[in-house]
Short mmCIF file of C-alpha atoms in Angstrom, two decimals:
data_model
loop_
_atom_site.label_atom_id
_atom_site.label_comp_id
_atom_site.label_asym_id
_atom_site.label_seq_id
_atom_site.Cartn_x
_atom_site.Cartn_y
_atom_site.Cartn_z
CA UNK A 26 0.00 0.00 0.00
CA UNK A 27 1.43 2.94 -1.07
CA UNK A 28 1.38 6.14 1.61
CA UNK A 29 -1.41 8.33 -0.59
CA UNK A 30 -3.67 5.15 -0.64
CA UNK A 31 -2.78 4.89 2.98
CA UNK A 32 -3.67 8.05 4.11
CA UNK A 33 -6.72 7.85 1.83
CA UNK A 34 -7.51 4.96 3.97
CA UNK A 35 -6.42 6.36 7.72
CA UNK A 36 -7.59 9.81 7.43
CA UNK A 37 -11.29 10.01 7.58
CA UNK A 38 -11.26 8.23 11.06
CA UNK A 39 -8.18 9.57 12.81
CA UNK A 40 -10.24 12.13 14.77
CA UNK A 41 -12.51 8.99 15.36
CA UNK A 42 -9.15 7.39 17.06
CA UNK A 43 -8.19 10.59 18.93
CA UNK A 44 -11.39 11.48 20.26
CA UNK A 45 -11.22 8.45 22.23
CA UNK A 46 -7.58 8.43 22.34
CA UNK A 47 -9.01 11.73 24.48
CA UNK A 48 -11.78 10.00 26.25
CA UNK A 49 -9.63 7.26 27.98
CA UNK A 50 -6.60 9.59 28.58
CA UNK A 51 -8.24 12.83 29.32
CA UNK A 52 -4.93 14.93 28.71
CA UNK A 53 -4.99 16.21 25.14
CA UNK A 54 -1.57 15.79 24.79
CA UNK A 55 -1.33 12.08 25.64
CA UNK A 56 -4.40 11.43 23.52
CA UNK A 57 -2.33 13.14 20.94
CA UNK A 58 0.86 11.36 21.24
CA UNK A 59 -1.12 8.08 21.93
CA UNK A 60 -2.87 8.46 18.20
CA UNK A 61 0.36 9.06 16.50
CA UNK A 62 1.63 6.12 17.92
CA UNK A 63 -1.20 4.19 16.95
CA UNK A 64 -0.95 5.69 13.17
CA UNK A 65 2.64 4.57 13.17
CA UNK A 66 1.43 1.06 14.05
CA UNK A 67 -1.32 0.84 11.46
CA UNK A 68 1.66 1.81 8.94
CA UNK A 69 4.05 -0.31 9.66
CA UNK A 70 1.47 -2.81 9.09
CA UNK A 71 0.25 -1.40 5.83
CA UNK A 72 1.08 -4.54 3.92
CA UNK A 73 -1.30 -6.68 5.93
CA UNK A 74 -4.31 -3.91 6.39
CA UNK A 75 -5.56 -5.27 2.85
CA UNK A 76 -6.87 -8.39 4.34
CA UNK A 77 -8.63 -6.79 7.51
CA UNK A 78 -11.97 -5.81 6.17
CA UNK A 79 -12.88 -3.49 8.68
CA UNK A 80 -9.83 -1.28 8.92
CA UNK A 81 -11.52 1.26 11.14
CA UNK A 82 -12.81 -0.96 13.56
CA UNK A 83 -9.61 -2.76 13.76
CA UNK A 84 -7.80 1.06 14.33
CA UNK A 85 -10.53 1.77 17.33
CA UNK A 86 -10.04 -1.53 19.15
CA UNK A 87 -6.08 -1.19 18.87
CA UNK A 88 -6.36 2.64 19.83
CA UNK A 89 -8.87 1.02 23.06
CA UNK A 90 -6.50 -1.31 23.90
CA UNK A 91 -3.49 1.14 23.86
CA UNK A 92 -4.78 4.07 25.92
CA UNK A 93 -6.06 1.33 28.30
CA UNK A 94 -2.78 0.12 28.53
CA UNK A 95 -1.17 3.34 28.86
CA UNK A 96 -3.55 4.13 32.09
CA UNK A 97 -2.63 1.53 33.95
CA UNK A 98 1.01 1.89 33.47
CA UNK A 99 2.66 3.93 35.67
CA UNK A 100 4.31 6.62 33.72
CA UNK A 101 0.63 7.55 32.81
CA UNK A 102 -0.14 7.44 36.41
CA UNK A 103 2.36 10.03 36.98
CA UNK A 104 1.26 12.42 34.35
CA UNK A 105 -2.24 12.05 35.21
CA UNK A 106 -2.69 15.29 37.77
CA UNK A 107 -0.78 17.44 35.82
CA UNK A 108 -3.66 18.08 32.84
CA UNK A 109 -6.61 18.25 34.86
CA UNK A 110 -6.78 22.10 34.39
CA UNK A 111 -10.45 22.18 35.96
CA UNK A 112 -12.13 25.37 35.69
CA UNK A 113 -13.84 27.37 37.89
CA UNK A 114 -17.62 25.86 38.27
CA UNK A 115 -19.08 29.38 40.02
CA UNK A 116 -22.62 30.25 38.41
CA UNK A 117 -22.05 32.78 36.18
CA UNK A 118 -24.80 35.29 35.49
CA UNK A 119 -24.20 35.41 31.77
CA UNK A 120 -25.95 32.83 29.88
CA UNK A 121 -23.51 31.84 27.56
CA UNK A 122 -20.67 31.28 29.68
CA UNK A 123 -23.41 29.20 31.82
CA UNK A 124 -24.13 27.07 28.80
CA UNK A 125 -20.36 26.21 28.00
CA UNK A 126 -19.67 25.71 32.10
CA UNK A 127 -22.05 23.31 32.03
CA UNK A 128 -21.01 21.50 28.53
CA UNK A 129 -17.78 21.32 30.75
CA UNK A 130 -19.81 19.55 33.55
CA UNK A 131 -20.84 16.76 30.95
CA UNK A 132 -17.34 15.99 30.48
CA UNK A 133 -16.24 15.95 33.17
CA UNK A 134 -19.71 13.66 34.50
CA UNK A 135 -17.97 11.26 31.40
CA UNK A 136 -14.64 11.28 33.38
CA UNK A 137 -16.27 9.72 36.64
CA UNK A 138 -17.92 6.92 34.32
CA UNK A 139 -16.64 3.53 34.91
CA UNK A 140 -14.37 2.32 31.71
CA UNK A 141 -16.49 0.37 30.13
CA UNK A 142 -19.90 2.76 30.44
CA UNK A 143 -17.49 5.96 29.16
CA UNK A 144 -16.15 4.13 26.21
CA UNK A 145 -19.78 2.72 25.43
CA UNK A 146 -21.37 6.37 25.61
CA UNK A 147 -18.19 7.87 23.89
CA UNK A 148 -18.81 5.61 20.37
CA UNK A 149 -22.94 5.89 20.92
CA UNK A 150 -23.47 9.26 21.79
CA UNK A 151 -20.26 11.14 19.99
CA UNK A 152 -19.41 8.39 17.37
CA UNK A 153 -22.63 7.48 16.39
CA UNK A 154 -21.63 3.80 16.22
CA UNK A 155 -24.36 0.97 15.81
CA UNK A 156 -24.55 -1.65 18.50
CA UNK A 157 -22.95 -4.32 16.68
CA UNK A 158 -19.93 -2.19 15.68
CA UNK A 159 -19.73 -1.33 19.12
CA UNK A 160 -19.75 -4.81 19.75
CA UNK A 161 -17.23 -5.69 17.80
CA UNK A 162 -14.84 -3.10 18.95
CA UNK A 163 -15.60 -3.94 22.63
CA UNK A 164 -15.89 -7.82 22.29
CA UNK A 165 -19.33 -6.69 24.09
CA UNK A 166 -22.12 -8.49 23.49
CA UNK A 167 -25.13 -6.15 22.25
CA UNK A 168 -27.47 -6.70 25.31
CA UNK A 169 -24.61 -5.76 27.81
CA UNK A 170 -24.38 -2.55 25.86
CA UNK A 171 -27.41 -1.52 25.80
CA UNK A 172 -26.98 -1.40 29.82
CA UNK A 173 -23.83 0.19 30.09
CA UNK A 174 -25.22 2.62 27.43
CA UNK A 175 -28.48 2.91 29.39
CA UNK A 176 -26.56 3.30 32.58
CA UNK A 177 -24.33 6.14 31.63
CA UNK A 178 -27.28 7.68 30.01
CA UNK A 179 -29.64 7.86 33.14
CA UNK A 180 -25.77 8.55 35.41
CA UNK A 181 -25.05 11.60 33.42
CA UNK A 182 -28.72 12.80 33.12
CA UNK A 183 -28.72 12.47 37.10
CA UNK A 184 -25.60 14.07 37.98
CA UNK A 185 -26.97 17.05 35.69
CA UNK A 186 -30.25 17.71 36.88
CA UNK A 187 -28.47 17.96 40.62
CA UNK A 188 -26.10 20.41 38.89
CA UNK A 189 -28.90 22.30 37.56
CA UNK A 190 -31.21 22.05 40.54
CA UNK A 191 -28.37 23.34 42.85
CA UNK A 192 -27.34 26.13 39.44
CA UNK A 193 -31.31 27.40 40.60
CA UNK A 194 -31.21 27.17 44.24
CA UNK B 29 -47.06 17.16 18.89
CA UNK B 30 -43.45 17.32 18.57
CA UNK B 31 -42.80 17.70 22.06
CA UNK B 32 -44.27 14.52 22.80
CA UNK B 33 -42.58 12.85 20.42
CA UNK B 34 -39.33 14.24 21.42
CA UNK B 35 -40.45 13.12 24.97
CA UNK B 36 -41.34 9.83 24.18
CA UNK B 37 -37.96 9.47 22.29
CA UNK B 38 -35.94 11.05 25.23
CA UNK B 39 -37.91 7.98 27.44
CA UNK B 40 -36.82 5.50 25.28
CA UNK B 41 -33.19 7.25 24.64
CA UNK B 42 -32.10 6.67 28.13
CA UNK B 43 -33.51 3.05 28.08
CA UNK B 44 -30.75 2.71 24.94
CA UNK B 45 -33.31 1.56 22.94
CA UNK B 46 -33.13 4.21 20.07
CA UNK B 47 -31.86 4.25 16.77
CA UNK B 48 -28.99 6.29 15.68
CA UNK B 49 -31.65 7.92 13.50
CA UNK B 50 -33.99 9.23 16.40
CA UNK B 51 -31.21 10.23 18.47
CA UNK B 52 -29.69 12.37 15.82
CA UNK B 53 -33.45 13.98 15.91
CA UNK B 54 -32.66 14.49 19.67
CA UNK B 55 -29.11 16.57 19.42
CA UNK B 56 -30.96 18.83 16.37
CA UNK B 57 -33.74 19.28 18.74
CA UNK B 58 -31.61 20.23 21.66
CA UNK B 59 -29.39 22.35 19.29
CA UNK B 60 -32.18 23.95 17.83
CA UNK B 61 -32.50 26.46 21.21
CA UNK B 62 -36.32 27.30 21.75
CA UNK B 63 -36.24 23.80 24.48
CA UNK B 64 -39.10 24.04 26.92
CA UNK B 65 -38.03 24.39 30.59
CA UNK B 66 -38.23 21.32 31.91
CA UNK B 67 -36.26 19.77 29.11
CA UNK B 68 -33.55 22.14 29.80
CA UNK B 69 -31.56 19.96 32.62
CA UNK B 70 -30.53 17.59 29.17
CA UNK B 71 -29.97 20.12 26.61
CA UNK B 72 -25.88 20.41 28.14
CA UNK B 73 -25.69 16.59 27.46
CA UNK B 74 -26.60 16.33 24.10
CA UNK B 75 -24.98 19.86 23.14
CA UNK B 76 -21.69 18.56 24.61
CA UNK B 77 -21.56 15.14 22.56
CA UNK B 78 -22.52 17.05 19.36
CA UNK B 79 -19.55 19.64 20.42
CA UNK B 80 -17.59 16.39 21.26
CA UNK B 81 -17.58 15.45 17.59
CA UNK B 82 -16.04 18.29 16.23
CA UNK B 83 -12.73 17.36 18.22
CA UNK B 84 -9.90 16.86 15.63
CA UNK B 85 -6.46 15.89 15.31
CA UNK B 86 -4.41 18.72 14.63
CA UNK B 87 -0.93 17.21 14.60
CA UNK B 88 0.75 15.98 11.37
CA UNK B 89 0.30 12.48 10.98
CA UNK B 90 4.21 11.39 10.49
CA UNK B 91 5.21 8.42 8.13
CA UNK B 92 8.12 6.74 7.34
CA UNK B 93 10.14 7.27 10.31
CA UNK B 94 12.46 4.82 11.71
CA UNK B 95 11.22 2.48 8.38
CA UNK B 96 14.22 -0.08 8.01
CA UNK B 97 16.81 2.12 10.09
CA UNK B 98 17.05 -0.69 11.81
CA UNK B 99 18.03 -3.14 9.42
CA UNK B 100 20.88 -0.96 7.98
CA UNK B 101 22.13 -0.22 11.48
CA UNK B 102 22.59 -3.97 12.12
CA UNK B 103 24.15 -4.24 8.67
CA UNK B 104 27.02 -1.19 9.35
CA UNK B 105 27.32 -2.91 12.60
CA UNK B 106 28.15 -6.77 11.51
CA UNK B 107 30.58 -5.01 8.58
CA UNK B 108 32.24 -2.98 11.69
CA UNK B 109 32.36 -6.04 13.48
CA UNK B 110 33.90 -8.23 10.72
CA UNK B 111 36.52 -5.77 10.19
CA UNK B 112 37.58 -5.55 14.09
CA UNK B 113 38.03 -9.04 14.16
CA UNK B 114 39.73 -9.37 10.83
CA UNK B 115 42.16 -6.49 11.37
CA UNK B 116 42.51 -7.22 15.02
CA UNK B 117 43.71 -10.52 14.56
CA UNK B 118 46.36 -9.25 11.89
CA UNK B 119 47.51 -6.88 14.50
CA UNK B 120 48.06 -9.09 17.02
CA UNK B 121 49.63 -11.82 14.48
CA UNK B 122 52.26 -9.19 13.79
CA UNK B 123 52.59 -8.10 17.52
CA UNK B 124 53.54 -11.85 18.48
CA UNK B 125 56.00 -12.30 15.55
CA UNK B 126 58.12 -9.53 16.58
CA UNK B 127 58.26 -10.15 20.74
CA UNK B 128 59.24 -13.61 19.15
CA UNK B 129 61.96 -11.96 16.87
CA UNK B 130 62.87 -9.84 20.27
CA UNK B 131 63.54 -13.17 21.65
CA UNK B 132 65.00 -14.82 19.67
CA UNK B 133 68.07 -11.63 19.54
CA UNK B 134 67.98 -11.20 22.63
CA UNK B 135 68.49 -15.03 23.38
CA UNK B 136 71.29 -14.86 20.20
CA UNK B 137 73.12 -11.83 22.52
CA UNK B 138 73.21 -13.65 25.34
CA UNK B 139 74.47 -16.75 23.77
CA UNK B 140 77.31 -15.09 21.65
CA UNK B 141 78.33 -13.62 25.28
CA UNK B 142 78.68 -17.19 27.06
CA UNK B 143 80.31 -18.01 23.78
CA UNK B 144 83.32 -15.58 24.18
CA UNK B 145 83.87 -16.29 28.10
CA UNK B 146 84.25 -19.56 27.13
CA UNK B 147 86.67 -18.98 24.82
CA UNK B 148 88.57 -16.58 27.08
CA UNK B 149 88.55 -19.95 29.93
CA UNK B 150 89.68 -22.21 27.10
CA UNK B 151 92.80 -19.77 26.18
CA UNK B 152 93.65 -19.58 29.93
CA UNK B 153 93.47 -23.31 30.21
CA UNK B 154 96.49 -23.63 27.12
CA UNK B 155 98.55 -22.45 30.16
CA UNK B 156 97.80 -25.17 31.99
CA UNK B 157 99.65 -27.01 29.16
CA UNK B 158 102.52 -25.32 29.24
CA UNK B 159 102.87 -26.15 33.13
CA UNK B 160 102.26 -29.88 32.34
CA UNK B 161 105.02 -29.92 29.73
CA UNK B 162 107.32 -28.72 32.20
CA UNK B 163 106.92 -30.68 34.39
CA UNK B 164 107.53 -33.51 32.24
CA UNK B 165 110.50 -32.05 31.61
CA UNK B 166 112.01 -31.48 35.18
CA UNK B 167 110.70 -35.01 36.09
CA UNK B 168 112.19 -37.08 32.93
CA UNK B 169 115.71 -34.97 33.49
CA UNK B 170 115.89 -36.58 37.48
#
């Protein structure tokens, strides 16, 4: 595979594979350096992606895999404090900075999810992802997803009406 | 109308039982800003993950690095190798023959000098001759 066909292949998903590069990681900067590592892998590999038909699927698992591997090593461990540049949660009176405090709060809701619930809600609910492509990439079965999926769902909706009930009182 | 349909959907969304189809009708609803108050608690949620999306990869995406550096590293290094051992065992050949040489004159020296003390004893010894023959002499004449 040549590197034009290559790229032609990569490139409409590599925000896919960053994005939850991002999710697992949290630090943009890890997220960042764990995607180019993952591009280098599916490169040096480019003579074997013809016979994988799902290329993209295959890229999201190994891009899974890797941040998950990265968190539980210890040199991630280290790192982890020093990005979590929280910002200040006071209720603003101007609408607009209200809106994207609370857009904030969603993310940050994501980041308490257990693994498996963030990931699932990550490829729903951002990625748009079917259930049995979710599957696939999470060697899930579809019924267990639709749990987790239902789980974070009703988590996150919970966690934000307290946020907004305390944003009135 | 709508609103219960977007209610009903909202039900079902956090059940997971929605399509990707109806709960692409839920972020344009939420996105679409006139939401009724008590929907507003869920509009963040669904704003965020359509905000979420537009996340992208900024850096370069870099190819061809490190692509059979390897392989001509180990290459340079087995031709170094070769030639050390090659050329190192020359050397040392060479070293050995001349400490032997060294020897070998130096042993040669040493030799040559036992040689010409002897030689000096021997010529001392002719004296010795020369006493005996006397001798002879004084004791044949009695």
């Amino acid at each position: 595979m040549q590197q034009t066909e290559f790229l032609n292949v990569v490139l409409p998903f590599k925000d896919k594979l960053f994005r939850l590069a991002k999710r697992i990681l949290v630090s943009r900067e890890e997220a960042e350096d764990a995607t180019q590592e993952i591009l280098l892998k599916l490169w040096t590999k480019n003579k074997t992606m013809g016979n994988y038909t799902n290329v993209e699927a295959y890229a999201m698992t190994m891009t899974k895999n890797f941040c998950l591997d990265r968190l539980k090593s210890k040199q991630a461990g280290n790192l982890k404090l020093v990005h979590s540049n929280y910002e200040d949660n006071r209720t603003s009176l101007q609408e607009e900075v209200e809106v994207s405090d609370s857009l904030s709060w969603v993310e940050k809701i994501m980041e308490e999810l257990p693994e498996q619930q963030k990931l699932v809600l990550q490829l729903r609910d951002v990625e748009q992802y079917e259930f049995d492509e979710i599957a696939l990439l999470l060697d899930m079965k579809p019924t267990a997803i639709r749990v987790a999926l239902s789980r974070a769902r009703k988590t996150v909706r919970e966690k934000l009406v307290q946020k907004h009930n305390y944003g009135i009182g | 109308m709508e609103l219960d349909r977007i209610e009903k959907l909202l039900e079902r969304y956090f059940e997971a039982t929605t399509t990707v189809a109806e709960e692409e009708t839920l972020r344009d609803f939420f996105a679409s800003g006139n939401i009724p108050v008590h929907l507003k608690p869920y509009a963040p949620m669904f704003q965020y993950f359509s905000e979420a999306k537009e996340e992208r990869y900024t850096k370069q995406v870099p190819l061809k690095p490190r692509k059979k550096y390897l392989e001509w590293a180990s290459v340079a290094a087995v031709v170094v190798l070769i030639f050390g051992i090659y050329f190192g065992n020359a050397y040392s050949k060479q070293q050995e023959q001349r400490k032997a040489e060294y020897a070998y004159q130096q042993t040669k020296k040493a030799l040559s000098l036992v040689a010409a003390n002897f030689e000096r004893g021997t010529e001392k010894v002719a004296y010795l001759k020369e006493f005996e023959a006397t001798k002879e002499k004084i004791y044949n004449e009695k």
